[in-house]
Every structure is written in structure tokens, then in C-alpha cells.
């Protein structure tokens, strides 16, 4: 599960936990992007190091959740296809890429080498909102036909929450795990004025 994790929040861990249980995954790697290829991080964002620290704190209580700095160490723009190639070379050859609604919708238009991605990994999609489900189903069918993707749509209780909303509203205690909220406060991240 890749992400900017700016900051990581309860929706990320909840989504990952449901996918893991539904598909019987051994582990979920949480991979913070170095430079996201699809967006500019807003002013007032946490640094890459801070985003990594927060993901480490978020995954610490779970034995199935693993922090990976593979994209940060590679540097540059973080293309998912490069990450999947590298994981395959390390011997991980049974991979599932966990993505949310927005990411699936833009998958064949905005991602680098989507055909190769779906050869290297199955996709597991978690809906962020119940309204998303019919749209996701149509998109999944299209991608399965167009590129022979293997896609699982995972039904799970959704937390309609985004990192943007967490930052804007400053709802760290409510929406991020306690150690992450404490880290944000201690380091004075996302002060008023951040987008
Ligand atoms: P993010 O905001 O940190 O979120 C990480 C993932 O969790 C996303 O798929 C997101 O889905 C999902 N998510 C967030 N909140 C959720 C919630 N409440 N319930 C369920 N799921 C939730 O990360 P991001 O900036 O969207 O990036 C996702 C990954 O896609 C990154 O690894 C990025 O590098 C990769 N990507 C790669 C390319 C490329 O290779 N060309 C292009 C674009 C993205 P949503 O999609 O719904 O936000």
C-alpha cells in the first residue's frame, strides 16, 4: 500500500486490515512515496523523513504491517511500477497492490506502465464511500477486459476521511493513531495555513 501519508490516518490502517483479512495476505507493506508522481505536496506538508516516522508509528502495533522505505531510498519520483519490479527482484512474486477509489479511477490514464503493473500484481480496491461501489465495479470490469487485470473490490466499513481533511481540520487526535497525533503535535506539523 503506497501513499503520501501526509499524514497517515485511521482510514489507511482500517482499509489495509480489511484487505488483509479478506484476501488472506501475510503482510501489508506501507510504502511512503518519495516524490508522488501525481501531485505536488502542499506547502506546510511534513517532510519525507517525518512522513516515514509517522508511518513507522502507525504500523508499530500490528505484526502484519511493515514499514518500507523502498521508494524513499530509490529517490526521485516514485513510480509504482518501479517499486513492484524491485519487490519482484527481491523475491516477492505474489503481490497485491492496495489502492483506493481515486487511484483506481485514474489508473489507466495517469499511471506509468499500468499494463505492467497488473502483470506484476493483483489489485485490491477499497471504496472510500458506499456511493463509489457501482462506479468502481464498472471500472474494474473495464480494466479486467482491457488489460487482463485481476481486481478484488473489498467491501469494508469505510471511513470517509482523507489526509487533506485531517490536515485542514486539525483532527489529529480523532483521526490518526495516538502516537501519530502526539508526533504531529510535538513537531508542530500542519500548523494553520497548511492546505
Ligand atoms: P494517500 O492519499 O496517502 O492514500 C494512500 C491510499 O490509501 C490511496 O490509495 C487512498 O485512496 C487510500 N485511502 C486514503 N484514505 C482512505 C480511506 N479513508 N479509506 C480507504 N482508503 C483510503 O496516497 P496517494 O497520494 O493517493 O497515492 C497512492 C499511491 O498511488 C502512491 O503510492 C502513489 O505513488 C501511487 N501512484 C502512482 C502513480 C504512478 O506510478 N504513475 C500515479 C498515481 C499514484 P484514494 O485513491 O481513494 O485516495
GROMACS .gro file of C-alpha atoms and ligand atoms in nm:
model
  243
    1UNK     CA    1   0.000   0.000   0.000
    2UNK     CA    2   0.170   0.314  -0.120
    3UNK     CA    3   0.080   0.664  -0.026
    4UNK     CA    4   0.197   1.010   0.052
    5UNK     CA    5   0.076   0.952   0.409
    6UNK     CA    6   0.066   1.325   0.478
    7UNK     CA    7  -0.034   1.232   0.746
    8UNK     CA    8  -0.117   0.859   0.778
    9UNK     CA    9  -0.462   0.818   0.932
   10UNK     CA   10  -0.701   0.558   1.067
   11UNK     CA   11  -0.858   0.508   0.723
   12UNK     CA   12  -0.528   0.374   0.589
   13UNK     CA   13  -0.486   0.112   0.859
   14UNK     CA   14  -0.856   0.015   0.854
   15UNK     CA   15  -0.852  -0.032   0.477
   16UNK     CA   16  -0.531  -0.237   0.490
   17UNK     CA   17  -0.662  -0.457   0.772
   18UNK     CA   18  -0.981  -0.536   0.580
   19UNK     CA   19  -0.796  -0.619   0.260
   20UNK     CA   20  -0.553  -0.838   0.450
   21UNK     CA   21  -0.833  -1.032   0.614
   22UNK     CA   22  -1.047  -1.057   0.300
   23UNK     CA   23  -0.762  -1.184   0.083
   24UNK     CA   24  -0.560  -1.368   0.349
   25UNK     CA   25  -0.246  -1.162   0.291
   26UNK     CA   26   0.060  -1.244   0.504
   27UNK     CA   27   0.177  -0.887   0.537
   28UNK     CA   28   0.097  -0.537   0.422
   29UNK     CA   29   0.390  -0.316   0.332
   30UNK     CA   30   0.325   0.055   0.386
   31UNK     CA   31   0.541   0.243   0.139
   32UNK     CA   32   0.559   0.622   0.168
   33UNK     CA   33   0.631   0.792  -0.164
   34UNK     CA   34   0.947   0.990  -0.207
   35UNK     CA   35   0.806   1.235  -0.463
   36UNK     CA   36   0.448   1.145  -0.557
   37UNK     CA   37   0.424   1.134  -0.937
   38UNK     CA   38   0.064   1.255  -0.944
   39UNK     CA   39   0.056   1.558  -0.718
   40UNK     CA   40   0.263   1.831  -0.558
   41UNK     CA   41   0.272   1.813  -0.180
   42UNK     CA   42   0.107   2.129  -0.046
   43UNK     CA   43   0.301   2.395   0.142
   44UNK     CA   44   0.326   2.312   0.510
   45UNK     CA   45   0.350   1.937   0.443
   46UNK     CA   46   0.554   1.708   0.663
   47UNK     CA   47   0.900   1.627   0.530
   48UNK     CA   48   0.970   1.287   0.378
   49UNK     CA   49   1.151   1.185   0.695
   50UNK     CA   50   0.855   1.293   0.909
   51UNK     CA   51   0.608   1.108   0.685
   52UNK     CA   52   0.823   0.796   0.728
   53UNK     CA   53   0.839   0.844   1.105
   54UNK     CA   54   0.460   0.870   1.122
   55UNK     CA   55   0.407   0.557   0.911
   56UNK     CA   56   0.651   0.367   1.135
   57UNK     CA   57   0.449   0.479   1.439
   58UNK     CA   58   0.121   0.384   1.276
   59UNK     CA   59   0.228   0.028   1.187
   60UNK     CA   60   0.417  -0.049   1.509
   61UNK     CA   61   0.126  -0.218   1.695
   62UNK     CA   62   0.047  -0.461   1.412
   63UNK     CA   63   0.259  -0.767   1.342
   64UNK     CA   64   0.122  -0.791   0.986
   65UNK     CA   65   0.202  -0.429   0.896
   66UNK     CA   66   0.552  -0.342   0.778
   67UNK     CA   67   0.705  -0.004   0.700
   68UNK     CA   68   0.914   0.005   0.383
   69UNK     CA   69   1.141   0.289   0.271
   70UNK     CA   70   1.199   0.135  -0.071
   71UNK     CA   71   1.068   0.444  -0.257
   72UNK     CA   72   1.244   0.693  -0.033
   73UNK     CA   73   1.578   0.514  -0.076
   74UNK     CA   74   1.530   0.499  -0.453
   75UNK     CA   75   1.476   0.876  -0.461
   76UNK     CA   76   1.317   1.079  -0.738
   77UNK     CA   77   0.956   1.040  -0.850
   78UNK     CA   78   0.800   0.728  -0.701
   79UNK     CA   79   0.653   0.524  -0.982
   80UNK     CA   80   0.466   0.222  -0.856
   81UNK     CA   81   0.585   0.009  -1.146
   82UNK     CA   82   0.949   0.059  -1.036
   83UNK     CA   83   0.857  -0.045  -0.682
   84UNK     CA   84   0.680  -0.360  -0.799
   85UNK     CA   85   0.976  -0.451  -1.023
   86UNK     CA   86   1.214  -0.405  -0.728
   87UNK     CA   87   0.994  -0.613  -0.496
   88UNK     CA   88   0.983  -0.890  -0.756
   89UNK     CA   89   1.361  -0.885  -0.779
   90UNK     CA   90   1.375  -0.926  -0.401
   91UNK     CA   91   1.167  -1.241  -0.440
   92UNK     CA   92   0.818  -1.109  -0.359
   93UNK     CA   93   0.633  -1.262  -0.651
   94UNK     CA   94   0.281  -1.286  -0.512
   95UNK     CA   95   0.191  -0.923  -0.472
   96UNK     CA   96  -0.133  -0.734  -0.426
   97UNK     CA   97  -0.137  -0.360  -0.478
   98UNK     CA   98  -0.388  -0.195  -0.245
   99UNK     CA   99  -0.544   0.120  -0.383
  100UNK     CA  100  -0.836   0.344  -0.301
  101UNK     CA  101  -1.113   0.482  -0.518
  102UNK     CA  102  -0.936   0.780  -0.672
  103UNK     CA  103  -0.632   0.577  -0.758
  104UNK     CA  104  -0.830   0.307  -0.939
  105UNK     CA  105  -1.025   0.566  -1.137
  106UNK     CA  106  -0.707   0.729  -1.267
  107UNK     CA  107  -0.515   0.403  -1.307
  108UNK     CA  108  -0.520   0.354  -1.684
  109UNK     CA  109  -0.499   0.728  -1.762
  110UNK     CA  110  -0.237   0.864  -1.523
  111UNK     CA  111  -0.014   0.584  -1.404
  112UNK     CA  112   0.311   0.481  -1.565
  113UNK     CA  113   0.302   0.138  -1.732
  114UNK     CA  114  -0.039   0.024  -1.598
  115UNK     CA  115  -0.027  -0.296  -1.810
  116UNK     CA  116   0.300  -0.394  -1.648
  117UNK     CA  117   0.166  -0.311  -1.302
  118UNK     CA  118  -0.123  -0.553  -1.343
  119UNK     CA  119   0.116  -0.823  -1.465
  120UNK     CA  120   0.330  -0.773  -1.155
  121UNK     CA  121   0.047  -0.751  -0.900
  122UNK     CA  122  -0.320  -0.813  -0.843
  123UNK     CA  123  -0.516  -0.506  -0.744
  124UNK     CA  124  -0.725  -0.478  -0.429
  125UNK     CA  125  -0.955  -0.179  -0.419
  126UNK     CA  126  -1.117  -0.032  -0.113
  127UNK     CA  127  -1.407   0.206  -0.156
  128UNK     CA  128  -1.383   0.522   0.045
  129UNK     CA  129  -1.756   0.580   0.023
  130UNK     CA  130  -2.050   0.344  -0.037
  131UNK     CA  131  -2.156   0.561  -0.333
  132UNK     CA  132  -1.830   0.466  -0.503
  133UNK     CA  133  -1.909   0.099  -0.534
  134UNK     CA  134  -2.110   0.087  -0.863
  135UNK     CA  135  -1.857   0.316  -1.031
  136UNK     CA  136  -1.568   0.103  -0.906
  137UNK     CA  137  -1.736  -0.214  -1.028
  138UNK     CA  138  -1.770  -0.069  -1.379
  139UNK     CA  139  -1.410   0.048  -1.379
  140UNK     CA  140  -1.283  -0.289  -1.256
  141UNK     CA  141  -1.470  -0.472  -1.534
  142UNK     CA  142  -1.322  -0.234  -1.790
  143UNK     CA  143  -0.966  -0.284  -1.664
  144UNK     CA  144  -1.011  -0.660  -1.648
  145UNK     CA  145  -1.118  -0.663  -2.015
  146UNK     CA  146  -0.867  -0.406  -2.136
  147UNK     CA  147  -0.554  -0.531  -1.958
  148UNK     CA  148  -0.639  -0.864  -1.802
  149UNK     CA  149  -0.606  -0.714  -1.456
  150UNK     CA  150  -0.704  -0.921  -1.152
  151UNK     CA  151  -0.905  -0.691  -0.933
  152UNK     CA  152  -1.074  -0.756  -0.599
  153UNK     CA  153  -1.320  -0.499  -0.473
  154UNK     CA  154  -1.310  -0.519  -0.098
  155UNK     CA  155  -1.623  -0.449   0.097
  156UNK     CA  156  -1.533  -0.289   0.422
  157UNK     CA  157  -1.676  -0.036   0.662
  158UNK     CA  158  -1.550   0.290   0.521
  159UNK     CA  159  -1.401   0.585   0.697
  160UNK     CA  160  -1.483   0.879   0.478
  161UNK     CA  161  -1.170   1.061   0.564
  162UNK     CA  162  -0.871   1.194   0.373
  163UNK     CA  163  -0.532   1.326   0.476
  164UNK     CA  164  -0.629   1.665   0.332
  165UNK     CA  165  -0.930   1.683   0.563
  166UNK     CA  166  -0.727   1.571   0.863
  167UNK     CA  167  -0.473   1.849   0.796
  168UNK     CA  168  -0.731   2.120   0.722
  169UNK     CA  169  -0.945   2.047   1.024
  170UNK     CA  170  -0.660   1.962   1.258
  171UNK     CA  171  -0.847   1.648   1.373
  172UNK     CA  172  -0.534   1.455   1.460
  173UNK     CA  173  -0.649   1.301   1.789
  174UNK     CA  174  -0.976   1.186   1.630
  175UNK     CA  175  -0.844   1.050   1.302
  176UNK     CA  176  -0.484   0.938   1.347
  177UNK     CA  177  -0.345   0.674   1.586
  178UNK     CA  178  -0.244   0.832   1.922
  179UNK     CA  179   0.136   0.808   1.865
  180UNK     CA  180   0.094   0.978   1.526
  181UNK     CA  181  -0.121   1.255   1.678
  182UNK     CA  182   0.141   1.304   1.951
  183UNK     CA  183   0.419   1.321   1.688
  184UNK     CA  184   0.225   1.583   1.489
  185UNK     CA  185   0.172   1.799   1.799
  186UNK     CA  186   0.530   1.759   1.923
  187UNK     CA  187   0.678   1.857   1.588
  188UNK     CA  188   0.420   2.129   1.527
  189UNK     CA  189   0.324   1.983   1.190
  190UNK     CA  190   0.036   2.113   0.982
  191UNK     CA  191   0.000   2.442   1.159
  192UNK     CA  192  -0.273   2.682   1.047
  193UNK     CA  193  -0.212   2.786   0.688
  194UNK     CA  194  -0.122   2.442   0.555
  195UNK     CA  195  -0.362   2.340   0.279
  196LIG     P1  196  -0.262   0.866   0.013
  196LIG     O1  197  -0.352   0.983  -0.001
  196LIG     O2  198  -0.162   0.868   0.120
  196LIG     O3  199  -0.353   0.735   0.028
  196LIG     C1  200  -0.296   0.605   0.019
  196LIG     C2  201  -0.400   0.510  -0.033
  196LIG     O4  202  -0.498   0.492   0.068
  196LIG     C3  203  -0.472   0.562  -0.156
  196LIG     O5  204  -0.489   0.456  -0.247
  196LIG     C4  205  -0.601   0.614  -0.098
  196LIG     O6  206  -0.711   0.602  -0.182
  196LIG     C5  207  -0.624   0.520   0.016
  196LIG     N1  208  -0.707   0.583   0.119
  196LIG     C6  209  -0.691   0.703   0.173
  196LIG     N2  210  -0.786   0.728   0.265
  196LIG     C7  211  -0.865   0.618   0.268
  196LIG     C8  212  -0.983   0.584   0.340
  196LIG     N3  213  -1.039   0.665   0.429
  196LIG     N4  214  -1.040   0.465   0.316
  196LIG     C9  215  -0.987   0.383   0.222
  196LIG     N5  216  -0.877   0.410   0.150
  196LIG    C10  217  -0.817   0.527   0.174
  196LIG     O7  218  -0.181   0.833  -0.121
  196LIG     P2  219  -0.197   0.883  -0.268
  196LIG     O8  220  -0.128   1.013  -0.281
  196LIG     O9  221  -0.341   0.874  -0.309
  196LIG    O10  222  -0.110   0.776  -0.352
  196LIG    C11  223  -0.143   0.637  -0.358
  196LIG    C12  224  -0.032   0.558  -0.426
  196LIG    O11  225  -0.050   0.556  -0.565
  196LIG    C13  226   0.111   0.611  -0.402
  196LIG    O12  227   0.195   0.504  -0.374
  196LIG    C14  228   0.147   0.672  -0.537
  196LIG    O13  229   0.285   0.670  -0.565
  196LIG    C15  230   0.073   0.578  -0.629
  196LIG     N6  231   0.057   0.640  -0.762
  196LIG    C16  232   0.143   0.601  -0.860
  196LIG    C17  233   0.133   0.659  -0.985
  196LIG    C18  234   0.230   0.612  -1.090
  196LIG    O14  235   0.303   0.518  -1.066
  196LIG     N7  236   0.234   0.677  -1.201
  196LIG    C19  237   0.036   0.754  -1.012
  196LIG    C20  238  -0.051   0.791  -0.910
  196LIG    C21  239  -0.040   0.733  -0.784
  196LIG     P3  240  -0.769   0.718  -0.274
  196LIG    O15  241  -0.712   0.686  -0.405
  196LIG    O16  242  -0.916   0.699  -0.269
  196LIG    O17  243  -0.724   0.849  -0.222
   0.00000   0.00000   0.00000
